[in-house]
C-alpha cells in the first residue's frame, strides 16, 4: 500500500538532491533548477499531508485544502523567483560572459 | 593699630611695574624713570611714616596693621591678605625701599643705553613690590606669595638679556633651585596647618606645638630658606645669577631677596625656639656655608663672583646669628650687610661700566688713580666695613654674631645622638665661633685681594680701554651707601644701655631660646680684640701677596703652593658638576627612558595599539568565512536551520 | 520675557545649535559668513550665561535653574536640566571659551569652513548639555554627542597623523562610555521599588542607590569610573591624549583641553562619587595614588618631548592628576581646590594651546628644535606666552596657585585616605605631588627658554608677525581671567562650597580623629605661650 511515508521519502530525497545541487553545482542555471527541485519537493510534502492528514477528524473531506492552497502559493512564488533569478543570471552573463557560480565572489569583505 | 594706608606700600611699586611694563615702550624715557623712581620713593615715605608710628609705640602694640581683604576662605583654611608693620618689618621696609631707591637711581645711569630699559624698570619695581609684600605679610601664605614673586623677578632680571643662552639658563637655574626650596616651604606650611589649623603669625605664636611638629615645620621652612638665601646645599644659583645687570645683583642678590630666608627665620623665632635641634642645624649650615663660600671666593677672578660668594658667606653669618638664638644680631647684620654689600656691588658695577664691560680682575688694576676715585673710595669704605678692620658697622654686627655664638646656651641641653647618655652640644657654640672667626680671616683676605687687584697697582687692561668715572646718578648712591655703612655702626654698638641700638629697638619682638641668657665665656673686649686681630691678619696676608706693584703675582704664588686646592676652589669645588651628574642628568635620562619604555612601548605600543592589532588579527582570520562563495553561504544557512530545527523540535 | 527667563538655561545650551541651523542654510562657498554666524552664536551663548551666573545664589543647596519636560515617560527619561555650583563654573568656562575658540581659528581654517563651524557649535552645545543634564539618559546622549564633532575636528583639519589620532580618540573614549551605558541601564532597572515606574532621573536614582549591595556598588562605580578615567585622563589610560592634542587643530585642542577633559573629573564629582559613596571611599586612595603617579609621570614625560603640543598634552595629564588627588582627598579645601583647578586648567592650558596655535600658524612647525629667540621678533606674543606658562606652573598671583595650593594642603590634612605604615596616606601623596611643583618649573621654563629666549633659530630668522588685534581679543579675556581668579578667587570658592560639602558628607567618613597632640582649638588664654602639648608626634 502506498502510504504517506512513501511520498515523504520521495519528497525528502528530492529536497536533498536539490539542496546538494544548490550547494555543489557550478552552473548558475543548474543551481536555479535545483532550487526548483527543492520547491517541488516542498509542494509534494504539502500535498502529502493534505491527502493524509495527521488529525483523525477533519471538518470536510476537502477541509485540508490548506496544503493545496500552500502548493499554489509555492508554485506562484517559484515562478516569480525563477523569472527574477534568470534575469539576474542573464545580467551577470552580459558583463562576465560566464555562468560559473564560483566566479561570482564579490559579495565579501 | 589698624590703619588703611598700609596697602599702598606694596601696591605703589606694583602700579609702577604695570605702567612701565605695559606702556613703557611708548613713554618718553624721562617718564619711565620718573614713574619708577617715584613709586619707590613714595613707598619709602609711607614706610618712614609707619616706622615712626611703631617707634613711638611700646611693646606688644608697636604694630601698624591692615587687613586688605580675605583672599581665600574654604574649609577651615582662611588666608587673608594681611599686612603688619612692626619694628622689624618696618625697618625692613625702609631698607628695601631706601636701598631700592638708591639702586633705581643708579640704574638710571647704568641702564641708560640699553634699549629695553623700560622692561628693566618694570621688573625692578615688581621686585620691590613683591619684597615688600613678603616683609609685611602677617601670614605664611601671603609671605609665600611674596617669596615666589621675588623668585619670579629674580628669574626675569637674571635672564634680562635673554638672547644669550647662558644668561637665560642662569635665570632658569635660579628659579628651579628656588622652587626646590619652595617645595620645603610649602610642606612646612602644610605641617603647621595640619597640627594647628592656622597659618597666620599671631595665631601660630600661641598655638601649642609638640617638639616633633615644631621641628618638622622649622626644618622644612628652613629648606625654603636655604633655597632663597643661597645656603648649603641650594646656593648654586647665586654665583650664576651674576649674569644679570649689576644693579640687579646689588638689590636682589645682596641686599634684599636673599635676606628673605633670614627674615623668615627671625619672624618665626617663636617657632624656632621650640625646635632647638633645628636651630643647631641652622647655625651649623650657616657657618659651613660661610666657610666654604669664603674659601671659594679667594680663587675667583670675576669681580662679581667674588662678591657673590661673599654674599653667600655673609648670609651664612646671618644664619649663624639666628641659629644660636641671637635673632637681633642676625637681623642687625642683615641691615648693615645691605648697606655695604650694595655699595660693593654698585661699585663693581661702576668699574664694569667704566671699563666698558670688563669683569675680569686680571685686566683691572690701578683704577683708584686711573679715573675711578669715587668708586675706589666708596669701595674701600665698604671693604673696611665688611672685613671689620675698623670699628664701623660690619665689624660690630659680625662680631656680635660670633660673640653670641660663643656665649650661647641654646644648645646646652641638646645631645649629639638621641640617646641621653651621648655628649651634650655645649661645644657647638664655641666651635661655631672658632670656624666663624677663621672665616672672618679668610673674608678679610679675599675682600682685600679684591680691592687691591681692582684699584691698586698698575692697570693691566688693554690699552684701548680708558677707565672713566661713572655719572653722578651712579656715584651718589655709592656715597650714600658708604656713609650708611659707617653710620650704621650706631645701631649695632654693643653698649647695652644705648636706646637706639637695634637690640633695644627690637626688644620683645623675638622669642628667647631655651637654655637661658648667654653666658659670658670670654670677656667682651677680648672678643673684640680677637676680631680686630683676625681682620688685620687677613689684610696683612692679602697685602703680602697682592700689594700694589705685585699685580697677579700673588695668585701665581698661591697657585704654586697649593695647586690642586686652588683649581678646585676656582671651579667652585666642582659642586655644579656634582649636581649635574647626580641630579640633573639622571632626571633627564629617567624622563627620556620612561617616555621610550613605558609610554611609547609598553602602554601605547603593547596595550593600546596591541589591542587594536589583536582585534585586526582576529578579524583577518574570521573574515575568511566570507569569501564571496554564495553556495557556501547557502550551505551554512542550511546547516544553521537544521540546528535550529533540532533545538526547537527535539529539545523543546 | 517670563518664558525667556524661566527657560534661560535651555536657551544658553541650544544657542549654538541655532547657529548650526542658520549655517546649514547658508551656501557653502562663503567663508566669512559661516564664521561670523558661529561667532555670534557662541557669543550669544556667553552673553546669555552672564545673567545666569549673576542670578546664581551660592547659598541654595541643590540645583538651580531646574527645568523639566517629558521626553519618554514610559521608559523613564525626561529632559531634566539644572546647575549646581560646580556645574555652573564649568558651564561658564565652556561659554567663555566658545567665542574665543571661534575667533582664534578665523584665519587658520580655510577649507570646508561650513562643516567646521557646525562641528564647533555642535560640540559646544553637547558640552553645555553634559554639564546641565540631570537625567542619566540625557547626560549620556550629550556625552556621546561630543565625540562626533571632536572626531571630525581632529580627523579633518588636523595634522599629518590625524586619522590615527581621531580614530584612537574615538574608540578609546567610546569603550569606556559603553560600559557606562550598561551601568546606567542597571541603575535604571534598580531605580524604583518593584511595581513603581522606573526612571533615569538623577535625584531618584541617587536616593535609591543607597540601598545597593556593596559589591554591586563597587562594580557600578568601576564602570562609571572607567569611562571618566579615560576622559580625564588618569594614568595609565592617558595615551590617547598626546596624539589627539598633537594632531588636532588649535581650536580643537583648546576645546579638548579646556573643557572636554573636565568632563571626566566632572563625571566623578557628579556621578561616580555621589551615586556610589561607599565604593568611592573604598577606591579613593587608589585614585589619589594614580593621580599622583600622573603628576610625576606626566611631568617627566614633558621633559622628554620635542613636540610643543605633545609637551603641553602631558602637562595636562600632570595637572589633572592634581585634580584627581584633590577630589579623592575628600576634605573641603582639597575638593574646592580641585573644582577650582578644573576651571583654572581650562583657562591656562586653553590659553597655552591658543598661543601655541598662533605659533604654529606663523611657523608651521611644532618641533622645539626649530624654535628659539621668538621674544626678539614677537615680544608681545612671547610675553603673553610667558605669563600663561607662569599661570600653568602655579605662580602665586595667578589662578594656578590657588588650585594647587588648596589641593596640596587639603590632601596633606586629609584623614579619609587611610594610612600606610603608620603615616597618613594623604601626607605621603601630598608631598610626592608637591614635587610636581618643582618638575613643573623645570619643564615649563625649559620649554620657554627653548622657544622664546636664546639665540634666534630657524623660525625667528625672518621675523615673525606679532599679535594682531583679533588675536589680542582672544588673549586678553584669558589673561584677565588668570589674574582675576588668582587675586580674587573667593566668589568661585563660595559658589562651590555647598555642593562640595554635600559630596564630602556623602562619601567621606565622619570626621576622623585628629592626631595626638594637635588641636584646632587655640589654648585658653591662661596657658603659657609655646607650651608643649601632651604626647609626642
Coordinates of C-alpha atoms in Angstrom, one line a residue, chain C residues 39-249:
Chain C
X39 CA 30.9 83.7 16.4
X40 CA 27.6 85.3 17.0
X41 CA 26.0 82.1 18.2
X42 CA 28.8 81.4 20.7
X43 CA 28.8 85.0 21.8
X44 CA 25.0 84.7 22.3
X45 CA 25.5 81.7 24.4
X46 CA 28.1 83.5 26.5
X47 CA 26.1 86.7 26.9
X48 CA 23.0 84.7 28.0
X49 CA 25.1 82.8 30.5
X50 CA 26.1 86.0 32.3
X51 CA 22.7 86.8 33.8
X52 CA 22.5 83.1 34.6
X53 CA 25.7 83.4 36.6
X54 CA 24.6 86.6 38.2
X55 CA 21.4 85.2 39.4
X56 CA 23.0 82.2 41.0
X57 CA 22.8 82.1 44.7
X58 CA 25.6 80.2 46.3
X59 CA 23.6 79.7 49.4
X60 CA 21.0 77.5 47.9
X61 CA 21.5 73.8 48.3
X62 CA 20.8 71.5 45.4
X63 CA 20.2 72.6 41.8
X64 CA 19.2 75.9 40.4
X65 CA 17.6 76.9 37.1
X66 CA 15.9 73.5 37.0
X67 CA 13.8 72.7 34.0
X68 CA 11.9 69.5 33.3
X69 CA 10.0 68.4 30.3
X70 CA 8.7 64.9 29.5
X71 CA 10.6 63.0 26.8
X72 CA 9.7 59.3 27.1
X73 CA 7.7 58.9 30.4
X74 CA 7.0 55.2 29.8
X75 CA 10.7 54.5 29.5
X76 CA 11.6 56.8 32.4
X77 CA 13.7 59.5 30.9
X78 CA 12.9 63.2 30.6
X79 CA 14.6 66.4 29.6
X80 CA 15.7 67.5 33.1
X81 CA 18.4 70.1 33.4
X82 CA 19.8 72.2 36.2
X83 CA 23.1 73.5 37.6
X84 CA 24.8 73.5 41.0
X85 CA 27.9 75.4 41.9
X86 CA 30.3 73.0 40.4
X87 CA 28.4 72.6 37.1
X88 CA 27.9 76.3 36.9
X89 CA 31.6 77.1 37.0
X90 CA 32.3 74.6 34.2
X91 CA 29.3 75.7 32.3
X92 CA 30.6 79.3 32.3
X93 CA 34.1 78.1 31.4
X94 CA 32.6 76.5 28.3
X95 CA 30.6 79.5 27.2
X96 CA 33.6 81.7 27.9
X97 CA 35.9 79.6 25.7
X98 CA 33.4 79.2 22.9
X99 CA 33.7 82.6 21.2
X100 CA 37.5 82.6 21.9
X101 CA 37.8 79.3 20.1
X102 CA 35.8 80.5 17.1
X103 CA 37.7 83.7 16.9
X104 CA 41.1 82.0 17.2
X105 CA 40.6 79.9 14.1
X106 CA 39.4 82.7 11.9
X107 CA 42.4 82.8 9.6
X108 CA 43.7 79.3 10.1
X109 CA 40.8 77.3 8.7
X110 CA 40.3 77.8 5.0
X111 CA 38.6 74.8 3.6
X112 CA 35.2 73.2 4.5
X113 CA 34.6 76.1 6.8
X114 CA 30.9 75.4 6.9
X115 CA 31.3 72.0 8.4
X116 CA 34.0 73.2 10.7
X117 CA 31.7 75.9 12.2
X118 CA 28.9 73.4 12.5
X119 CA 31.2 71.0 14.3
X120 CA 32.4 73.6 16.8
X121 CA 28.9 74.7 17.6
X122 CA 27.5 71.2 18.0
X123 CA 30.5 70.5 20.2
X124 CA 29.7 73.5 22.4
X125 CA 26.1 72.5 22.8
X126 CA 27.0 69.0 23.6
X127 CA 29.4 70.1 26.3
X128 CA 26.9 72.6 27.8
X129 CA 24.3 69.9 27.9
X130 CA 26.5 67.4 29.6
X131 CA 27.1 69.8 32.5
X132 CA 23.5 70.7 32.8
X133 CA 21.9 67.3 32.5
X134 CA 20.1 65.9 35.5
X135 CA 18.8 62.8 33.8
X136 CA 21.1 59.9 33.1
X137 CA 20.0 59.3 29.5
X138 CA 20.1 63.0 28.7
X139 CA 23.6 63.0 30.2
X140 CA 24.7 60.0 28.1
X141 CA 23.2 61.5 24.9
X142 CA 25.1 64.7 25.4
X143 CA 28.2 62.8 26.4
X144 CA 28.3 60.8 23.3
X145 CA 27.3 63.7 21.2
X146 CA 30.6 65.3 22.0
X147 CA 32.5 62.6 20.3
X148 CA 31.5 63.0 16.7
X149 CA 32.3 66.7 16.3
X150 CA 35.6 66.2 18.1
X151 CA 36.4 63.3 15.9
X152 CA 35.6 65.4 12.8
X153 CA 37.7 68.3 14.1
X154 CA 40.7 66.2 14.6
X155 CA 40.3 64.0 11.6
X156 CA 39.6 66.6 9.0
X157 CA 41.5 69.7 10.0
X158 CA 44.4 68.1 11.9
X159 CA 48.0 67.4 11.1
X160 CA 49.8 64.5 9.5
X161 CA 48.6 61.7 11.6
X162 CA 45.2 63.0 12.2
X163 CA 43.2 59.9 11.1
X164 CA 45.1 57.7 13.5
X165 CA 44.6 60.2 16.3
X166 CA 41.0 60.7 15.6
X167 CA 40.2 57.0 15.5
X168 CA 42.2 56.4 18.6
X169 CA 40.5 59.2 20.5
X170 CA 37.0 58.0 19.4
X171 CA 37.5 54.3 20.1
X172 CA 39.3 54.8 23.4
X173 CA 36.7 57.1 24.9
X174 CA 33.9 55.1 23.4
X175 CA 35.0 51.9 25.0
X176 CA 34.6 53.5 28.4
X177 CA 31.3 55.1 27.6
X178 CA 29.6 51.9 26.5
X179 CA 30.5 50.3 29.8
X180 CA 29.0 53.3 31.5
X181 CA 25.8 52.8 29.4
X182 CA 25.5 49.3 30.8
X183 CA 25.8 50.6 34.3
X184 CA 23.2 53.2 33.5
X185 CA 20.8 50.6 32.4
X186 CA 21.5 48.6 35.5
X187 CA 20.8 51.6 37.6
X188 CA 17.5 52.2 35.8
X189 CA 16.4 48.7 36.5
X190 CA 17.0 49.2 40.2
X191 CA 15.8 52.8 40.3
X192 CA 12.4 52.1 41.9
X193 CA 10.8 49.6 44.3
X194 CA 9.1 46.8 42.3
X195 CA 5.8 47.8 40.9
X196 CA 6.7 51.5 40.6
X197 CA 7.7 53.1 37.3
X198 CA 11.5 53.0 36.8
X199 CA 13.3 56.2 36.0
X200 CA 16.6 57.6 34.8
X201 CA 16.3 60.7 36.8
X202 CA 19.4 61.7 38.7
X203 CA 17.7 62.6 42.0
X204 CA 15.6 59.5 42.1
X205 CA 18.5 57.2 41.2
X206 CA 20.6 58.9 43.9
X207 CA 18.1 58.1 46.7
X208 CA 17.5 54.5 45.5
X209 CA 21.1 53.7 45.0
X210 CA 21.8 53.9 48.7
X211 CA 20.2 50.5 49.1
X212 CA 22.6 48.7 46.7
X213 CA 24.8 45.9 48.0
X214 CA 28.4 47.0 48.4
X215 CA 29.7 44.6 45.8
X216 CA 27.2 45.9 43.2
X217 CA 28.2 49.4 44.2
X218 CA 31.8 48.7 43.5
X219 CA 31.2 47.2 40.1
X220 CA 29.0 50.1 39.1
X221 CA 31.4 52.6 40.4
X222 CA 34.2 51.0 38.4
X223 CA 32.1 51.0 35.2
X224 CA 31.4 54.7 35.6
X225 CA 34.9 55.4 36.8
X226 CA 36.4 53.7 33.7
X227 CA 34.6 56.0 31.4
X228 CA 35.6 59.1 33.3
X229 CA 39.1 57.9 34.0
X230 CA 39.7 57.6 30.3
X231 CA 38.4 61.1 29.7
X232 CA 40.3 62.8 32.5
X233 CA 42.8 61.1 31.6
X234 CA 44.1 59.1 34.5
X235 CA 47.4 57.2 34.2
X236 CA 47.7 54.7 32.5
X237 CA 44.7 55.4 30.3
X238 CA 46.2 58.6 29.0
X239 CA 47.9 57.7 25.8
X240 CA 45.1 58.9 23.5
X241 CA 45.6 62.5 24.8
X242 CA 49.0 63.3 23.4
X243 CA 48.1 62.0 20.0
X244 CA 44.8 63.8 20.0
X245 CA 46.3 67.1 21.0
X246 CA 49.2 66.9 18.7
X247 CA 47.2 66.3 15.6
X248 CA 44.2 68.4 16.4
X249 CA 43.9 72.0 15.0

